[in-house]
Short mmCIF file of C-alpha atoms in Angstrom, two decimals:
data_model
loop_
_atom_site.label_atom_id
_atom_site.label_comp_id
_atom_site.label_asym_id
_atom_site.label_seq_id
_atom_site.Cartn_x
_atom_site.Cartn_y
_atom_site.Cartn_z
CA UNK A 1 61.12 151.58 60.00
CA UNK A 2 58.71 149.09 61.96
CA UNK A 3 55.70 151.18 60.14
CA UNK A 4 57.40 150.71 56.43
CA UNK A 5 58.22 146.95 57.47
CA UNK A 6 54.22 146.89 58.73
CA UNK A 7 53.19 148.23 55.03
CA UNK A 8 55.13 145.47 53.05
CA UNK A 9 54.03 142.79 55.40
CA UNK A 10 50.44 143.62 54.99
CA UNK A 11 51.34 143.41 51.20
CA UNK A 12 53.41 140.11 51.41
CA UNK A 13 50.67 138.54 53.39
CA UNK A 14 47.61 139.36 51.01
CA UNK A 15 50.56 138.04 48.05
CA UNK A 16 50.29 134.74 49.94
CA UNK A 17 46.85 134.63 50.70
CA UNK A 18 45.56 131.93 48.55
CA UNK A 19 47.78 129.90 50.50
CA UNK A 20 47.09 130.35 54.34
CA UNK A 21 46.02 127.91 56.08
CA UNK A 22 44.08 128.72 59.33
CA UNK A 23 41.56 127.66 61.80
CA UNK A 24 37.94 129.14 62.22
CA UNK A 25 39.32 130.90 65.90
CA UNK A 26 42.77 132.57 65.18
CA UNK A 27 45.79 133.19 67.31
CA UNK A 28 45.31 134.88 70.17
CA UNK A 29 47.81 137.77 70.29
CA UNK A 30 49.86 135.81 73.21
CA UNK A 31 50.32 132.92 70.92
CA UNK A 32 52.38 135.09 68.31
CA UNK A 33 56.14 134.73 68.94
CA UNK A 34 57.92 137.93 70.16
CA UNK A 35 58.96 139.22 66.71
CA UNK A 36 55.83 138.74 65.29
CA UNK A 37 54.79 141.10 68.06
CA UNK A 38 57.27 143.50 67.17
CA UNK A 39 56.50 143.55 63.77
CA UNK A 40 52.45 143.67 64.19
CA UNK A 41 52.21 145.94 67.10
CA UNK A 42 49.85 147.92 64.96
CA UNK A 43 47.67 145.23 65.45
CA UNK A 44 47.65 144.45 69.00
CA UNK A 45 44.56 146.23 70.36
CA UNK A 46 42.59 144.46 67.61
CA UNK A 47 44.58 141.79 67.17
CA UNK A 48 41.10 139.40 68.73
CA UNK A 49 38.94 141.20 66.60
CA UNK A 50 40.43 140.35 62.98
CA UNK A 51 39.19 137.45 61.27
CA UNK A 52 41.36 134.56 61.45
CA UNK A 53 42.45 134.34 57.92
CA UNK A 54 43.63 138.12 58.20
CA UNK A 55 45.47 137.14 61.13
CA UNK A 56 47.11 134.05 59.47
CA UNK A 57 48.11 136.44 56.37
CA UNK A 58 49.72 138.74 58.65
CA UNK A 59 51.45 136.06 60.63
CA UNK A 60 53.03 134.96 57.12
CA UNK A 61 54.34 138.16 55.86
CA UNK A 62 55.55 138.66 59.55
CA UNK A 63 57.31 135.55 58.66
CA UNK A 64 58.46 136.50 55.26
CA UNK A 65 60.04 139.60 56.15
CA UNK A 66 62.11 138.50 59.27
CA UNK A 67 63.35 135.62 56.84
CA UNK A 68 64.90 138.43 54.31
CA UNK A 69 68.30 139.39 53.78
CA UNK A 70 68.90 143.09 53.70
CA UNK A 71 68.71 143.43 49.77
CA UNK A 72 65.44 141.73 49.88
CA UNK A 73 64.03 144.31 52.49
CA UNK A 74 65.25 147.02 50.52
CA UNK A 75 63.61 145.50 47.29
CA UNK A 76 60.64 144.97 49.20
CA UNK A 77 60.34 148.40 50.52
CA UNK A 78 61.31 149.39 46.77
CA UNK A 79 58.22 147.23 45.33
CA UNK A 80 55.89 148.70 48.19
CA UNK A 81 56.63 152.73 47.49
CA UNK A 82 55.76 151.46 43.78
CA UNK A 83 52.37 149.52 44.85
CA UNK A 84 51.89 153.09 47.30
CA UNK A 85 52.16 155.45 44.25
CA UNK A 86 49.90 152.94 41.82
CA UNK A 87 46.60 154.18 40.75
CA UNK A 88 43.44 152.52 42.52
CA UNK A 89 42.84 150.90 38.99
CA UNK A 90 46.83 149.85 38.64
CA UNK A 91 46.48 148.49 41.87
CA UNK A 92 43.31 146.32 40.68
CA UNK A 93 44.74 145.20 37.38
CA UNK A 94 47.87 143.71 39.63
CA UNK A 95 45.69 141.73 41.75
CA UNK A 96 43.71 140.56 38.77
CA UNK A 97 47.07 139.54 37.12
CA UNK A 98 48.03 137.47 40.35
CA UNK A 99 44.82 136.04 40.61
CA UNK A 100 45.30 134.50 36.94
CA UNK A 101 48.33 133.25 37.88
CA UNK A 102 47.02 131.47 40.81
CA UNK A 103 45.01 129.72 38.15
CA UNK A 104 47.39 128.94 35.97
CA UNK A 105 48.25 125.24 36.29
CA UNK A 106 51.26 124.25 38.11
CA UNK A 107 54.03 123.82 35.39
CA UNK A 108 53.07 127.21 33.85
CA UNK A 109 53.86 128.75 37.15
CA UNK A 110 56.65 127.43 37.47
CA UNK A 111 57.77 128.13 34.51
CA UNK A 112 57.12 131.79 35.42
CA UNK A 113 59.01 131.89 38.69
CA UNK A 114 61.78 130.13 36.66
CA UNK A 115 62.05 132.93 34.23
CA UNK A 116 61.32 135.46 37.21
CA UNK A 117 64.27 133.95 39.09
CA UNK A 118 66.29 134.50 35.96
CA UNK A 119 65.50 137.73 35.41
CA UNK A 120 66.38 139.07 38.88
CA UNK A 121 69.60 137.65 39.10
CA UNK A 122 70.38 140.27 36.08
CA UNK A 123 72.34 142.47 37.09
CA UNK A 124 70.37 145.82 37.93
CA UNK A 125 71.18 147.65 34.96
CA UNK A 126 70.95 144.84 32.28
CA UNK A 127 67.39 144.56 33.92
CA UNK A 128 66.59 148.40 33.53
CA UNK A 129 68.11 148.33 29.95
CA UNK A 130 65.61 145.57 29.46
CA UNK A 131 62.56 147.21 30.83
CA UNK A 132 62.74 150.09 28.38
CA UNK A 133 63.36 147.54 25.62
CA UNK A 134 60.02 146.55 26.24
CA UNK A 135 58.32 149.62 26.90
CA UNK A 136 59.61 150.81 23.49
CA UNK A 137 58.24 148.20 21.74
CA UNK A 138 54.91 148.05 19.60
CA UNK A 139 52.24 145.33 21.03
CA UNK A 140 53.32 143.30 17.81
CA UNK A 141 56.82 143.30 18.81
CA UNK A 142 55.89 142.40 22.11
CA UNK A 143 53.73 139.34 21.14
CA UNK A 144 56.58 138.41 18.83
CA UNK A 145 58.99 138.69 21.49
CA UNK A 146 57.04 136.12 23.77
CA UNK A 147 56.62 133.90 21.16
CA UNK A 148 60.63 133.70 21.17
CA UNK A 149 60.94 133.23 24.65
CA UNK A 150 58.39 130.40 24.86
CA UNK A 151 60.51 128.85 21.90
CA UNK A 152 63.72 129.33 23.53
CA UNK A 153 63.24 128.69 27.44
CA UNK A 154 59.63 126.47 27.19
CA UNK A 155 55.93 127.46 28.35
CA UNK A 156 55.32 124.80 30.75
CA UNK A 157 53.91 122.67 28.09
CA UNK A 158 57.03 120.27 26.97
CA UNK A 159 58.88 122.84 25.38
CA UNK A 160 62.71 123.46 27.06
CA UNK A 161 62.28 123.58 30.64
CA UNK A 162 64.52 124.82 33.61
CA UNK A 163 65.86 128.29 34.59
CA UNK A 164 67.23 130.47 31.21
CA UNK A 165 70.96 130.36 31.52
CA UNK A 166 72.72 134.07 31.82
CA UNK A 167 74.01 133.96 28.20
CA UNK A 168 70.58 133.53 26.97
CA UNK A 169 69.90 136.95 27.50
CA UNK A 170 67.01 137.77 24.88
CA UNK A 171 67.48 141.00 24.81
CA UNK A 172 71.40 141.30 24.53
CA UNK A 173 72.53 142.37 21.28
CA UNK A 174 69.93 141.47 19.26
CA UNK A 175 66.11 142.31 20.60
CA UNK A 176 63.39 139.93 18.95
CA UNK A 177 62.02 142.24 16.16
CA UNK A 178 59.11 141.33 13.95
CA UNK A 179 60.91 139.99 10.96
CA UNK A 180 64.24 139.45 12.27
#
C-alpha cells in the first residue's frame, strides 16, 4: 500500500512542480513531519542527497495524498496504473500537454478546471458513455464538438463563464454532429 501511495506521490508531486517553492538547501529528513516520513520512507537514506526542488515536490504530493478522501486515493491509484501501463511516448505527449497548459493564461485554465470539475462530478457511467462518444467520433466531429462547448460554457475569453450546470450535458441525447 505505502509503495502504491509512494508511486502516485512521486506523480502528484512532478503534477505540481511548476509550482514548488523551495530553498537552495532542502529539508533535512528530521524536518519532515512524521507522515511525511511514513509516506517517503523510500527516500530516507537519500533523502540529503536529492536536490531540493525534488525534495519540495515530494513533500507536496506527500501532502496531497494524506489530504484525500478515500475515493480520491482510489482514483489516484486508478490514474497511476493508467500512467504505469502508458507507452514511453504516451507518457511524453502527457507531460507536453500539461506543460501547455501551464502556459495557458490564467482564465483559460480556469476555464479548464471548471469544465474538468464538471465533468467528474458525472456520474461514472455518464462519463464512460461520454468517453466512447468521443473516441467514436471523426477529428471533424471532434473540432465541431469543441466549437459547441466553447459556445455554450465560454473559453476564458468573455464568452459564458462558470462551472457547466449538470443539465448541460453535451453529450446527452443529442451529440454535436457536423451539420446538426
Amino acid at each position: 500500500m505505502i509503495g502504491l501511495a509512494l508511486n502516485i506521490i512521486l506523480l502528484c508531486g512532478w503534477s505540481i512542480a511548476a509550482w514548488a517553492q523551495t530553498d537552495s538547501q532542502g529539508v533535512p529528513w528530521n524536518q519532515l513531519n512524521q507522515q511525511e516520513q511514513q509516506l517517503l520512507q523510500k527516500f530516507n537514506q537519500g533523502w540529503d542527497q536529492l536536490p531540493a526542488d525534488r525534495q519540495e515536490r515530494l513533500r507536496n504530493g506527500a501532502r496531497q495524498w494524506s489530504n484525500m478522501n478515500p475515493d480520491e486515493r482510489t482514483e489516484a491509484r486508478q490514474r497511476f496504473q493508467e500512467w504505469r501501463q502508458m507507452s514511453p511516448d504516451d507518457q511524453q505527449r502527457l507531460r507536453d500537454r500539461f506543460q501547455r497548459f501551464r502556459e495557458l493564461p490564467p482564465d483559460k485554465r480556469e476555464a479548464i478546471r471548471n469544465a474538468r470539475q464538471w465533468f467528474r462530478s458525472l456520474p461514472p457511467e455518464e462519463r464512460r458513455d461520454m468517453r466512447q462518444q468521443w473516441k467514436n467520433m471523426s477529428p471533424e466531429e471532434r473540432q465541431t464538438y469543441r466549437r459547441e462547448l466553447r459556445r455554450r460554457f465560454g473559453d476564458g475569453q468573455g464568452a459564458p463563464s462558470g462551472s457547466p450546470r449538470p443539465h448541460d450535458r453535451p453529450f446527452q441525447n443529442h451529440p454535436v454532429r457536423p451539420g446538426h
